[in-house]
Coordinates of C-alpha atoms in Angstrom, one line a residue:
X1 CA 0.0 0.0 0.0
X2 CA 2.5 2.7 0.9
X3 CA 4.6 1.6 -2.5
X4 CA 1.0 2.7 -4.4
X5 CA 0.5 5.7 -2.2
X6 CA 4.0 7.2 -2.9
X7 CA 4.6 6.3 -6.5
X8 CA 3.1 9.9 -7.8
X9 CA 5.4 11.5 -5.4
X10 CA 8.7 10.3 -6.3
X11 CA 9.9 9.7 -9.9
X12 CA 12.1 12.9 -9.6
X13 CA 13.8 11.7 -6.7
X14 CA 17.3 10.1 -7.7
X15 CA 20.2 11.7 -6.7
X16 CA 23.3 10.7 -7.9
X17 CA 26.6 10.4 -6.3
X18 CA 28.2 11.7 -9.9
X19 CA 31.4 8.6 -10.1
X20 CA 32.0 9.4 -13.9
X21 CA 31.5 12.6 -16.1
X22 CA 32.2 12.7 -19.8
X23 CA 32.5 15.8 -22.4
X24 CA 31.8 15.1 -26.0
X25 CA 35.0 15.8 -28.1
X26 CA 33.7 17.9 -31.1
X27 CA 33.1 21.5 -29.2
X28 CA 35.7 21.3 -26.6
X29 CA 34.7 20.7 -23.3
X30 CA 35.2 23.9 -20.6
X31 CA 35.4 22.2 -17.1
X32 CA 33.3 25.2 -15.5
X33 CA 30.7 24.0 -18.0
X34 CA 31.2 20.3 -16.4
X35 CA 31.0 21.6 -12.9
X36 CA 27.8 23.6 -13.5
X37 CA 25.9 21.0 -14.8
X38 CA 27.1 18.8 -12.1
X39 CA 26.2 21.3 -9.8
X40 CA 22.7 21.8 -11.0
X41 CA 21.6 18.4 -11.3
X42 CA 23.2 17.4 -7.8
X43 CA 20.7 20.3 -6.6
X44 CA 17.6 18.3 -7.9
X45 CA 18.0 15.4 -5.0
X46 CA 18.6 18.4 -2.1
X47 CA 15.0 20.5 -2.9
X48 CA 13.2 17.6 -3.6
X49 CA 14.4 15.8 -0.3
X50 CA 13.5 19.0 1.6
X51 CA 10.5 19.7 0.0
X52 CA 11.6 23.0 -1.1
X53 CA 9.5 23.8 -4.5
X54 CA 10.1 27.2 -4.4
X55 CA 13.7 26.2 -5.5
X56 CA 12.8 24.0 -8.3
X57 CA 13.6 27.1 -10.9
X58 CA 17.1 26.6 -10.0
X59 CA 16.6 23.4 -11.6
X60 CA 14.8 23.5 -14.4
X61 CA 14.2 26.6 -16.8
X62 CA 10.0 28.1 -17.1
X63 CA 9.3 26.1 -20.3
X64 CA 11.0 22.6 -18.7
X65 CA 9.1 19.6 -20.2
X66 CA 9.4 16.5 -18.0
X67 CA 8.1 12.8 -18.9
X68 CA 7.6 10.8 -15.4
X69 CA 6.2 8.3 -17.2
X70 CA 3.8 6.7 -15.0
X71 CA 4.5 8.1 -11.7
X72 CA 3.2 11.7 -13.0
X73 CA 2.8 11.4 -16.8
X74 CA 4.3 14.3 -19.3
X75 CA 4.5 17.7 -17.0
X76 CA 4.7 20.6 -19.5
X77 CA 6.2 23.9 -17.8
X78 CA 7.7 24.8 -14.7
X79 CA 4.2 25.5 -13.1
X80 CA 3.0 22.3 -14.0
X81 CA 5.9 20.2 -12.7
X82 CA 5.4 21.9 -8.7
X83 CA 2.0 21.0 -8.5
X84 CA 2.9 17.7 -9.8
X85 CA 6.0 17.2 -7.0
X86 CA 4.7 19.4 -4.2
X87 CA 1.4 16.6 -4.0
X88 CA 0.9 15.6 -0.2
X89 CA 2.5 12.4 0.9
X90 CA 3.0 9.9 4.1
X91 CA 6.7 9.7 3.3
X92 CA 10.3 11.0 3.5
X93 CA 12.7 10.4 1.0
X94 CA 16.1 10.3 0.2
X95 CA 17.7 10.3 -3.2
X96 CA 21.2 9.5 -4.6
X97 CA 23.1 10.0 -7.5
X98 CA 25.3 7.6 -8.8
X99 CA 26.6 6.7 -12.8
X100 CA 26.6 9.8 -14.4
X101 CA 27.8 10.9 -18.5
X102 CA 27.6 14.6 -19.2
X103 CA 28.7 15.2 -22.7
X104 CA 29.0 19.1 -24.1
X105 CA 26.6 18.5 -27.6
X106 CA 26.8 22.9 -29.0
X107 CA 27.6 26.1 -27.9
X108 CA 25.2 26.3 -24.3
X109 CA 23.7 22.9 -25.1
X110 CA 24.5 19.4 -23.1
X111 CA 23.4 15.8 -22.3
X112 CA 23.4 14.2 -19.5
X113 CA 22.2 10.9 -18.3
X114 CA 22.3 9.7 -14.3
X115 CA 21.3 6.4 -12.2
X116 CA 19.4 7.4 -9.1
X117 CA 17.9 5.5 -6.3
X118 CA 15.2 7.0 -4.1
X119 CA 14.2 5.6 -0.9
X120 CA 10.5 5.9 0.8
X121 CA 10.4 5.8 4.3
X122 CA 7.0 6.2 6.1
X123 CA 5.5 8.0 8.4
X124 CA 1.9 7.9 10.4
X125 CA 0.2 4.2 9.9
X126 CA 3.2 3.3 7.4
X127 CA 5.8 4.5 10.1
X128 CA 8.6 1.5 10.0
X129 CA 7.7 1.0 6.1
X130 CA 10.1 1.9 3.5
X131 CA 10.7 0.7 -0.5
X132 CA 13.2 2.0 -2.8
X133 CA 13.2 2.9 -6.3
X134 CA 15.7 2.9 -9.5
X135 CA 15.9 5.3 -12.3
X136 CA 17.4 7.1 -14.7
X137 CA 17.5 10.5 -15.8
X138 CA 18.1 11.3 -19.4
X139 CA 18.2 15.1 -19.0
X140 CA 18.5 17.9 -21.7
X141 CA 20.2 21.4 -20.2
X142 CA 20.9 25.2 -21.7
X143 CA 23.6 27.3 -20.4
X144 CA 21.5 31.0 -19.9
X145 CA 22.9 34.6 -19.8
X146 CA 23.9 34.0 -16.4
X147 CA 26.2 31.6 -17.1
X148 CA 24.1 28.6 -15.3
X149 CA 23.0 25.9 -16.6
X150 CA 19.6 24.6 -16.4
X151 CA 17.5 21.8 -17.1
X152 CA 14.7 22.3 -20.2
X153 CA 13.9 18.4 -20.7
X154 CA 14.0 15.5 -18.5
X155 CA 12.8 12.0 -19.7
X156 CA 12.5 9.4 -16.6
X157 CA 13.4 5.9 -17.2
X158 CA 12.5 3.1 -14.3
X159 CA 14.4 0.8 -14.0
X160 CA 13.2 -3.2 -13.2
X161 CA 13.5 -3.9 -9.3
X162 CA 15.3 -7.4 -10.8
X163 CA 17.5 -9.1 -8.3
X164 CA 20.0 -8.7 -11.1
X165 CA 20.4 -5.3 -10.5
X166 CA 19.0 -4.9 -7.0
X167 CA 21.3 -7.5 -5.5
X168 CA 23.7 -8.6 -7.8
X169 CA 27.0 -5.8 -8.2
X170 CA 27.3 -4.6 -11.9
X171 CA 31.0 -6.6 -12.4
X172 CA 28.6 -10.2 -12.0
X173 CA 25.8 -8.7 -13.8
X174 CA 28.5 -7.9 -16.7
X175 CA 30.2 -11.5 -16.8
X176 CA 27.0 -13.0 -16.7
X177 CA 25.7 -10.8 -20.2
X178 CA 29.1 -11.9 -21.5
X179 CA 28.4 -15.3 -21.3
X180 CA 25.1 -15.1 -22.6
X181 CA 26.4 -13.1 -25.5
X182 CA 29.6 -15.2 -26.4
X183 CA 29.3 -17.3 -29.7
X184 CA 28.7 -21.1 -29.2
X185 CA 28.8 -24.3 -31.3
X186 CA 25.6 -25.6 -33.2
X187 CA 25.8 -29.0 -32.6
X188 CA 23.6 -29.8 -35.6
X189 CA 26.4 -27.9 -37.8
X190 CA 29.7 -29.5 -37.4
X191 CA 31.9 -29.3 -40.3
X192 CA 33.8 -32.2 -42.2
X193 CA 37.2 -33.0 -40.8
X194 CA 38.7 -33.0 -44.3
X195 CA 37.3 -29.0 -45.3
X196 CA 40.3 -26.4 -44.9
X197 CA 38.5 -25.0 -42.5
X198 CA 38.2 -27.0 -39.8
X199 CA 40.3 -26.8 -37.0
X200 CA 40.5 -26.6 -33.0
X201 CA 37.9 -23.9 -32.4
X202 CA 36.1 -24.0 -35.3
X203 CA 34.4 -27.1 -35.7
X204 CA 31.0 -26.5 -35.6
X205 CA 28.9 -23.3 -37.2
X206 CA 28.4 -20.8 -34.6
X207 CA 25.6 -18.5 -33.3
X208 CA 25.5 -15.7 -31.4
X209 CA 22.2 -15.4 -29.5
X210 CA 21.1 -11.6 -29.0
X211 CA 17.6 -12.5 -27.5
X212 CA 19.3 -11.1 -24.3
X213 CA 19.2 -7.5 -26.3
X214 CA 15.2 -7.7 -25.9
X215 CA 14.9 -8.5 -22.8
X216 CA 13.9 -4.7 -21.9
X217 CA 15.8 -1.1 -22.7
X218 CA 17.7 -1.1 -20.0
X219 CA 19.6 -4.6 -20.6
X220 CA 19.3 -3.2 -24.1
X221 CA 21.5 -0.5 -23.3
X222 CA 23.8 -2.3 -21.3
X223 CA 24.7 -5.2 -23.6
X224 CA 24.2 -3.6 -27.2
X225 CA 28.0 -3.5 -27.8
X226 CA 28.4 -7.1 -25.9
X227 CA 28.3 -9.6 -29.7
X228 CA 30.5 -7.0 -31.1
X229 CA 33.3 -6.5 -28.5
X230 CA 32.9 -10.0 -26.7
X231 CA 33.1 -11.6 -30.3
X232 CA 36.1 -12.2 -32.6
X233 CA 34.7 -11.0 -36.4
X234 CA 35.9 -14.2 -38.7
X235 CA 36.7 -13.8 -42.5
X236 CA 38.0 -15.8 -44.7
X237 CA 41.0 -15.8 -47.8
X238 CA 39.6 -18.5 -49.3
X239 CA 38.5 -21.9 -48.5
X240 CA 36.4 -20.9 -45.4
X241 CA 33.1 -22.4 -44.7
X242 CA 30.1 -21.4 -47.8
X243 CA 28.1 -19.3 -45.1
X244 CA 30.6 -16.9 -44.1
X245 CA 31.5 -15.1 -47.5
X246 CA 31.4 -11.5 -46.6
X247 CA 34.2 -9.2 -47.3
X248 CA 35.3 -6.9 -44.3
X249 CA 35.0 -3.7 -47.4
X250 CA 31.5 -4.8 -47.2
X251 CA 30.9 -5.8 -43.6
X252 CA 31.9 -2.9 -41.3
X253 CA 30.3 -0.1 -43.8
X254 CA 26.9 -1.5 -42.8
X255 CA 27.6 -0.7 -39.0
X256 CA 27.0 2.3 -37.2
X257 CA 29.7 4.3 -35.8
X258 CA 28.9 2.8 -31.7
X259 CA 29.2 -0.8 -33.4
X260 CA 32.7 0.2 -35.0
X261 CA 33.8 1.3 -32.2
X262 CA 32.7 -1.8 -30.3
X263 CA 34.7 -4.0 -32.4
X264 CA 37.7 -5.4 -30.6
X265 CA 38.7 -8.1 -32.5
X266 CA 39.1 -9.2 -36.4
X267 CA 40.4 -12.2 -37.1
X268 CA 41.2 -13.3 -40.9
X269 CA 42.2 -16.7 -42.1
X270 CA 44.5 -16.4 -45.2
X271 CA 46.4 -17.6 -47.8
X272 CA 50.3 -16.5 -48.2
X273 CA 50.1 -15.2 -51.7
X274 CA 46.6 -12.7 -50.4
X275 CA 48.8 -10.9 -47.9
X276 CA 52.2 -10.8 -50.1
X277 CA 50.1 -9.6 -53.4
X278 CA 52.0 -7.3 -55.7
X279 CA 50.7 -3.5 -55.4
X280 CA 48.5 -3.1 -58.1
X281 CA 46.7 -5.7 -56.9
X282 CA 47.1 -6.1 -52.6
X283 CA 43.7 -7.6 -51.1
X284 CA 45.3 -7.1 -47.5
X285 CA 46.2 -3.6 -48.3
X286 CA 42.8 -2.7 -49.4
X287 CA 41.1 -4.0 -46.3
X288 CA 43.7 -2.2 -43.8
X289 CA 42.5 0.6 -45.8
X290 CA 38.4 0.3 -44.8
X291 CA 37.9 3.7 -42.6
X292 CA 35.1 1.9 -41.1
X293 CA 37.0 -1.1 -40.3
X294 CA 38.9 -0.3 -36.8
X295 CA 39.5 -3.1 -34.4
X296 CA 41.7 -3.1 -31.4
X297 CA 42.9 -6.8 -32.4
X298 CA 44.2 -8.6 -35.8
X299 CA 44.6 -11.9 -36.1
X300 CA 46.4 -13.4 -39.1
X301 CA 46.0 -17.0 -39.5
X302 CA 48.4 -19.3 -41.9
X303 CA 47.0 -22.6 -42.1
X304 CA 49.3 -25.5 -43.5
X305 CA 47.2 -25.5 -46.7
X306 CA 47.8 -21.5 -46.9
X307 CA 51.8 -21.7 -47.9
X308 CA 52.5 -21.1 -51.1
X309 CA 53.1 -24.4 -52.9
X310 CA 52.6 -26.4 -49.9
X311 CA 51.2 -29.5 -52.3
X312 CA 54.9 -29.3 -53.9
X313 CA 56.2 -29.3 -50.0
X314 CA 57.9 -26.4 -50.9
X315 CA 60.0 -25.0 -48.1
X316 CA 58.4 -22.1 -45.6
X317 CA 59.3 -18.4 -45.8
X318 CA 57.5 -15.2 -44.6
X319 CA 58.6 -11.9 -43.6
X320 CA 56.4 -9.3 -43.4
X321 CA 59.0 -6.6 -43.8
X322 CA 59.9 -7.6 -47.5
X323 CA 57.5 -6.3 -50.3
X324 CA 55.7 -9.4 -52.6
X325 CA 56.6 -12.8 -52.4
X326 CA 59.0 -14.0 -50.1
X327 CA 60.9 -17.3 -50.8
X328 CA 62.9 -19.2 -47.5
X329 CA 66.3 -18.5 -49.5
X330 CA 65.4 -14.9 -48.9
X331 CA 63.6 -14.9 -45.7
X332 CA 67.1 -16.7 -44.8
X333 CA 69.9 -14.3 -46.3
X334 CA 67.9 -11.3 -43.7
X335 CA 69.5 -10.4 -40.7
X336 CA 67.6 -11.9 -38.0
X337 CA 68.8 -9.4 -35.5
X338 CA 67.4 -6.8 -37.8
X339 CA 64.4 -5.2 -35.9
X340 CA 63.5 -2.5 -38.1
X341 CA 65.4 0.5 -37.6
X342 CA 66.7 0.0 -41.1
X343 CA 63.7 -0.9 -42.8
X344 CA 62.3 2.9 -43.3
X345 CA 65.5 3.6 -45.9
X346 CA 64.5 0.4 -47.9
X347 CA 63.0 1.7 -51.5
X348 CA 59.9 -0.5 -51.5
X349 CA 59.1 -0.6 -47.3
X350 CA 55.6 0.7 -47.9
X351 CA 55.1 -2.1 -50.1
X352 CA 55.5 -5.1 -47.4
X353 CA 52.4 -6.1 -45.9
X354 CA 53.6 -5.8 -42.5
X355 CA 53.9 -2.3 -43.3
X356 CA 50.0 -1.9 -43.6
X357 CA 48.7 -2.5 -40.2
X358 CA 49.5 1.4 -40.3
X359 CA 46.2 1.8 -42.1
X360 CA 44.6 0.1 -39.2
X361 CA 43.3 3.3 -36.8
X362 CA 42.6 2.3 -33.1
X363 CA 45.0 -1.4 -33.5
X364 CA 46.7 -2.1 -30.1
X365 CA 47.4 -5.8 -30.6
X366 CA 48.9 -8.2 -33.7
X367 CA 48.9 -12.0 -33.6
X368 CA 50.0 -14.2 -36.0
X369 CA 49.3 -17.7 -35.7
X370 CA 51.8 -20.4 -38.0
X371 CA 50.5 -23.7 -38.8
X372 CA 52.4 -26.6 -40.5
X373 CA 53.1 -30.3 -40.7
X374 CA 55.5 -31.7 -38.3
X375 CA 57.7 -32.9 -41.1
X376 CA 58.4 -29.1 -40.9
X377 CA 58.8 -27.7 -37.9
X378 CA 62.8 -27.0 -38.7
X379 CA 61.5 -24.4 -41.1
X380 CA 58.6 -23.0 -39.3
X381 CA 61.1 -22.6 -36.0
X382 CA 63.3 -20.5 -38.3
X383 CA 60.7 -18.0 -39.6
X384 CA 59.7 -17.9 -35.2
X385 CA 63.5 -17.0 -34.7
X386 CA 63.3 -14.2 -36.8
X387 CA 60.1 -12.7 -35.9
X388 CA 61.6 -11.3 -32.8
X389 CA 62.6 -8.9 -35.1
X390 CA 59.7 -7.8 -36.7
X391 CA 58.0 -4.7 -35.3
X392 CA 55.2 -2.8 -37.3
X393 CA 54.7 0.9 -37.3
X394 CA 51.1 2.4 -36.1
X395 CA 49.5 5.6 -37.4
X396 CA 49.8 7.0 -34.1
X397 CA 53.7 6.7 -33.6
X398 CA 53.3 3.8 -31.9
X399 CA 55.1 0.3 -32.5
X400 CA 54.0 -3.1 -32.5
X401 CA 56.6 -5.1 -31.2
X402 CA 56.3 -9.1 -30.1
X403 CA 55.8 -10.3 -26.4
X404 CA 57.9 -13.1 -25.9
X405 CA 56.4 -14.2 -23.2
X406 CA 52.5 -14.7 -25.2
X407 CA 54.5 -16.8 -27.4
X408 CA 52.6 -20.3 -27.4
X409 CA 52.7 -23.1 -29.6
X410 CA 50.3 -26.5 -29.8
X411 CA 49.8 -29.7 -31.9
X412 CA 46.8 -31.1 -33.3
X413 CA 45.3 -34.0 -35.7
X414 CA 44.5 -33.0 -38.9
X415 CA 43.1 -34.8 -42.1
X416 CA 45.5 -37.2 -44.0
X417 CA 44.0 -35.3 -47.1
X418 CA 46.6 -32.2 -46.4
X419 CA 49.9 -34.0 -46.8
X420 CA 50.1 -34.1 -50.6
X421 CA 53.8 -34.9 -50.7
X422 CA 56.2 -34.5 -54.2
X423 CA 57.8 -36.7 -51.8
X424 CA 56.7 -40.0 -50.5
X425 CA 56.6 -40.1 -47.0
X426 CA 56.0 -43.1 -44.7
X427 CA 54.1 -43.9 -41.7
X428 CA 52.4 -40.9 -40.8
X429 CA 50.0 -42.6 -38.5
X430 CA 52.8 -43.3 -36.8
X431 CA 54.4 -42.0 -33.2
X432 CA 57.6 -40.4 -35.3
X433 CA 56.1 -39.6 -38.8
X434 CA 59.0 -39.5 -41.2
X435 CA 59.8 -37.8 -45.0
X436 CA 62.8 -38.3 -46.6
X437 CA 63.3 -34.5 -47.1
X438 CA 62.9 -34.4 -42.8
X439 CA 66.0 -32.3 -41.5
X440 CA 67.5 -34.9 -38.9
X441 CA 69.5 -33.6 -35.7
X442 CA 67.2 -30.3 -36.1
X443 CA 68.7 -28.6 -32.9
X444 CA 65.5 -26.1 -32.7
X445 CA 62.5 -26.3 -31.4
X446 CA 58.7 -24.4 -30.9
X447 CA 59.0 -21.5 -28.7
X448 CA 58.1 -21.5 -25.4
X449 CA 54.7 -23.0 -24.9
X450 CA 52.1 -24.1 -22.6
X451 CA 48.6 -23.9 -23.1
X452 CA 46.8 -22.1 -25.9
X453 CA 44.4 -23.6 -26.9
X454 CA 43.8 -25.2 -23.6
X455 CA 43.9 -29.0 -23.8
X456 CA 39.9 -30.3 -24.2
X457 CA 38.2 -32.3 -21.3
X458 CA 38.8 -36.0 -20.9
X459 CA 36.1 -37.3 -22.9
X460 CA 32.7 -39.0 -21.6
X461 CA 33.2 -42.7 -21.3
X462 CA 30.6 -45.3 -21.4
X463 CA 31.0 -47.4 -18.0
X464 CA 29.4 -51.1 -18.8
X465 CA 28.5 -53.0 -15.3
X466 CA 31.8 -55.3 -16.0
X467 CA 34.0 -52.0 -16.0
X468 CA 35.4 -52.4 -19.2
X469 CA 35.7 -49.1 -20.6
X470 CA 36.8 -51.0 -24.1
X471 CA 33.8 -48.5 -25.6
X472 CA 34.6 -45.4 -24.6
X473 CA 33.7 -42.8 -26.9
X474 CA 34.7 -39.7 -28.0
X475 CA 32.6 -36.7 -28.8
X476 CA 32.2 -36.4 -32.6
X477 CA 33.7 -33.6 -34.6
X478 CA 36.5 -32.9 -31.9
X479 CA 40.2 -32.7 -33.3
X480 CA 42.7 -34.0 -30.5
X481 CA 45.0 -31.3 -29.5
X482 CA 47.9 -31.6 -27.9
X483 CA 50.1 -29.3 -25.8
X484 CA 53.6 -29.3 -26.8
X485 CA 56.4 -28.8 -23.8
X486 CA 59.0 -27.1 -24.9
X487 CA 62.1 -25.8 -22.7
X488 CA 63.2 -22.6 -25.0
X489 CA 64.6 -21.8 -28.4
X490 CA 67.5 -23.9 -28.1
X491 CA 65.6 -27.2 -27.1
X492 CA 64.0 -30.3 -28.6
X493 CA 60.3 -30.3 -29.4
X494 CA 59.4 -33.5 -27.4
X495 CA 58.0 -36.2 -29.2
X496 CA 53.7 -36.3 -29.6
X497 CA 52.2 -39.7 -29.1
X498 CA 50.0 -39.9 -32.1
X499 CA 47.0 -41.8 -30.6
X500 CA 44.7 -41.8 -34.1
X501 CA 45.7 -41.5 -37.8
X502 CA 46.0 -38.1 -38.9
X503 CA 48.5 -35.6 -39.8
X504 CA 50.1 -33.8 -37.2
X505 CA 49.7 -29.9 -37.4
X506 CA 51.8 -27.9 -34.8
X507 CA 51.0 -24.6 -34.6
X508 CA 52.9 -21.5 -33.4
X509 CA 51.0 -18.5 -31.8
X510 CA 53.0 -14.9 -31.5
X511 CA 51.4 -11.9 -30.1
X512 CA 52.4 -8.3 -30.8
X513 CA 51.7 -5.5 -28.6
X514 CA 51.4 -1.6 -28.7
X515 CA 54.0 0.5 -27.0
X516 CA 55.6 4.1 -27.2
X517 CA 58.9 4.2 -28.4
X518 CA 61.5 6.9 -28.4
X519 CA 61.5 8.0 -32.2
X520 CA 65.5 7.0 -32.5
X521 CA 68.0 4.5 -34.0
X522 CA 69.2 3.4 -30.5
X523 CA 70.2 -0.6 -30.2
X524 CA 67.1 -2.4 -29.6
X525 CA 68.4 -3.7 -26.3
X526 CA 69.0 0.3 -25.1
X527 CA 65.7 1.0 -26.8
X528 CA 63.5 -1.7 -25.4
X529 CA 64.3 -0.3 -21.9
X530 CA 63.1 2.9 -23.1
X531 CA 59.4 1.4 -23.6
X532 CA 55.9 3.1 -21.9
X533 CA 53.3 0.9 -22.1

């Protein structure tokens, strides 16, 4: 009863303690600007808590027109909006203030939107009562002659007395919306274990459910960015699955410019020959170059079958600092120690693709992930070697340059299709697969690795009453992984058990980060000290 007695009384009543404050960009915020509006909207929770309505036009301007939805309905004018607060009731209240944005949208024009929580406590026969309420204002204010600033529109917006925001704090509230909102497998949608495609992590079609989104506007407004920044964005250079066919040029122009911004990570599967293409014709320079396209993460996947030549087993070479194709004899005869200082003199530097994640505005983050057969990893350990030395320029005078200790490597079983030797090869469902052009006494080994992707689950076994486990089965469509143990550059891979028939994919995972570098030749080992996050 005293919830329905009070509820025309207090829809104004949600003071905020103001935590966060934000000016808009474009007019350049003044921070006596900031400090009025905080000041006036601060005011609100103080007159209506003392029931001082004579005050209210320190509030709000004469021609104010507030929606309290249904506490009071649309109040048009100052006059209006008194009468509708100063109504008798059995209650005190106090309100507070808390999430607040204020942003600066023209010259004596804002925005501002506040969380506020009113309590009801009661007096005569609902003495010992009380109930709370959650809000929000979305206010709009003018700056007047005098300088002040003053509210001319306020919307109200109640917010659902849920458990999940009443009792739950927002950090849980936000993990669980991430879960909800994180891509999963359809089980009815696996792919076949002999496409290119299919791999640990991708072995099923994936949805993302967004039902969450409806739920009610203010879960709306929490989680709209959620399957865009919780979400890696997959495309394809070729031989990806037949549903997922859209080019990032035509993708990210049919966003918004808040779903843009939401985007945190891209991740495109490749072939060598689309990121090394001449100039006149560069498919990974022209999609560094979408505007609209600006993630905080790239991932550039290799696959075994993405090597140039790799049906001819010819050998592996990469470096993303040499323009066009790059053969191993050449990826060989370049300093390893070289770590860019050089590379802005070379005549055709703009031309290597490493020199494009330039283009990229907003990247923070580079990871390349390697993938071949285990005939060879002597080859793929030397291209790892001399990525230490890669480093990629940002648009913002930033450099990328590789965190060792990211650096992850892992085995898996792939299809027997893949090994397409010029040369025969023998027993490759065996525990030491062997090719006659396998470098024996190989003295490298896969960087330091541990866990990525984390090994699966021991698989469900059936458990007959006579405890033979002979039967045990294995969920379908689930490559084995493997997690290699490797004790540094100068050690020996250790030997995988092959369990199944297959061909054995090791894959190496390096991760480039952002940092702020002093703009000089220095030796790297002077110059990395140098660093600022």
């Amino acid at each position: 009863m005293l919830a329905l007695t009070f509820l025309t009384t207090f829809f104004l009543f949600f003071p905020f303690l103001l935590a966060d404050s934000h000016g808009g960009d474009s007019h350049g915020d003044d921070p006596s600007d900031l400090e009025g509006i905080r000041y006036t909207i601060n005011l609100y929770p103080f007159i209506i808590d003392a029931k001082n309505w004579n005050a209210l036009d320190r509030v709000f301007t004469q021609d104010v027109q507030a929606n309290y939805s249904i506490a009071l309905g649309f109040l048009d004018g100052l006059a209006a909006l008194e009468a509708a607060l100063s109504q008798p009731a059995n209650a005190d209240t106090m309100h507070t203030l808390s999430t607040q944005t204020i942003d600066i949208t023209g010259h004596g024009k804002a925005a501002a939107t506040t969380y506020v929580t009113a309590w009801f406590f009661g007096r005569g026969v609902y003495l010992g009562q009380f109930f709370n309420v959650f809000a929000r204002y979305d206010d709009t204010l003018v700056k007047g002659n005098d300088k002040s600033w003053k509210i001319n529109k306020r919307n109200v917006v109640f917010l659902p007395n849920s458990p999940l925001y009443t009792l739950t704090p927002p950090e849980i509230r936000t993990r669980i919306f991430e879960y909800t909102v994180t891509a999963t497998d359809l089980p009815d949608r696996a792919y076949k274990e002999d496409s290119y495609h299919y791999r640990p992590g991708y072995t099923h079609r994936q949805r993302i459910d967004t039902s969450l989104l409806l739920t009610c506007r203010l879960i709306y407004l929490e989680t709209r960015h959620l399957p865009l920044s919780q979400n890696e964005l997959v495309f394809y250079y070729f031989r990806g699955p037949r549903h997922l066919f859209t080019a990032p040029q035509h993708f990210f122009p049919t966003l918004n410019e808040e779903q843009r911004d939401a985007v945190s990570h891209v991740h495109l599967f490749t072939q060598q020959y689309w990121l090394e293409g001449s100039w006149e014709y560069s498919p990974w320079r022209n999609v560094t170059l979408v505007p609209e396209m600006r993630p905080k993460k790239v991932t550039i996947t290799l696959r075994h079958t993405d090597w140039w030549n790799w049906e001819e087993d010819e050998p592996l070479g990469i470096d993303p600092r040499l323009p066009y194709r790059v053969r191993s004899n050449e990826m060989l005869s370049e300093d390893p120690n070289d770590r860019n200082e050089k590379t802005p003199d070379r005549a055709r530097t703009e031309r290597a693709w490493g020199y494009q994640f330039k283009n990229i505005q907003g990247l923070r983050e580079v990871v390349i992930e390697l993938e071949t057969v285990e005939r060879k990893i002597a080859e793929l350990n030397a291209i790892v070697k001399r990525a230490k030395g890669w480093r990629f320029q940002l648009a913002d005078g930033r450099v990328l340059i590789r965190d060792e200790d990211q650096t992850r490597s892992y085995t898996w079983r792939g299809s027997e299709k893949f090994h397409r030797l010029a040369v025969p090869v023998t027993n490759l469902a065996g525990p030491a697969a062997t090719a006659t052009n396998n470098l024996s006494g190989n003295s490298h080994a896969l960087p330091p690795v541990s866990t990525y992707p984390p090994p699966p689950p021991p698989l469900p076994t059936a458990s007959p009453a006579n405890g033979d486990n002979s039967n045990a089965m294995a969920p379908a469509n689930t490559p084995t992984v493997e997690v290699n143990s490797i004790a540094g550059d100068a050690a020996i891979a250790s030997q995988v058990e092959v369990k199944e028939p297959g061909l054995s994919m090791h894959v190496v995972v390096m991760h480039w980060s952002a940092w702020t570098v002093d703009p000089d030749s220095r030796p790297v080992a002077e110059l990395e000290n140098k660093c600022e996050n």
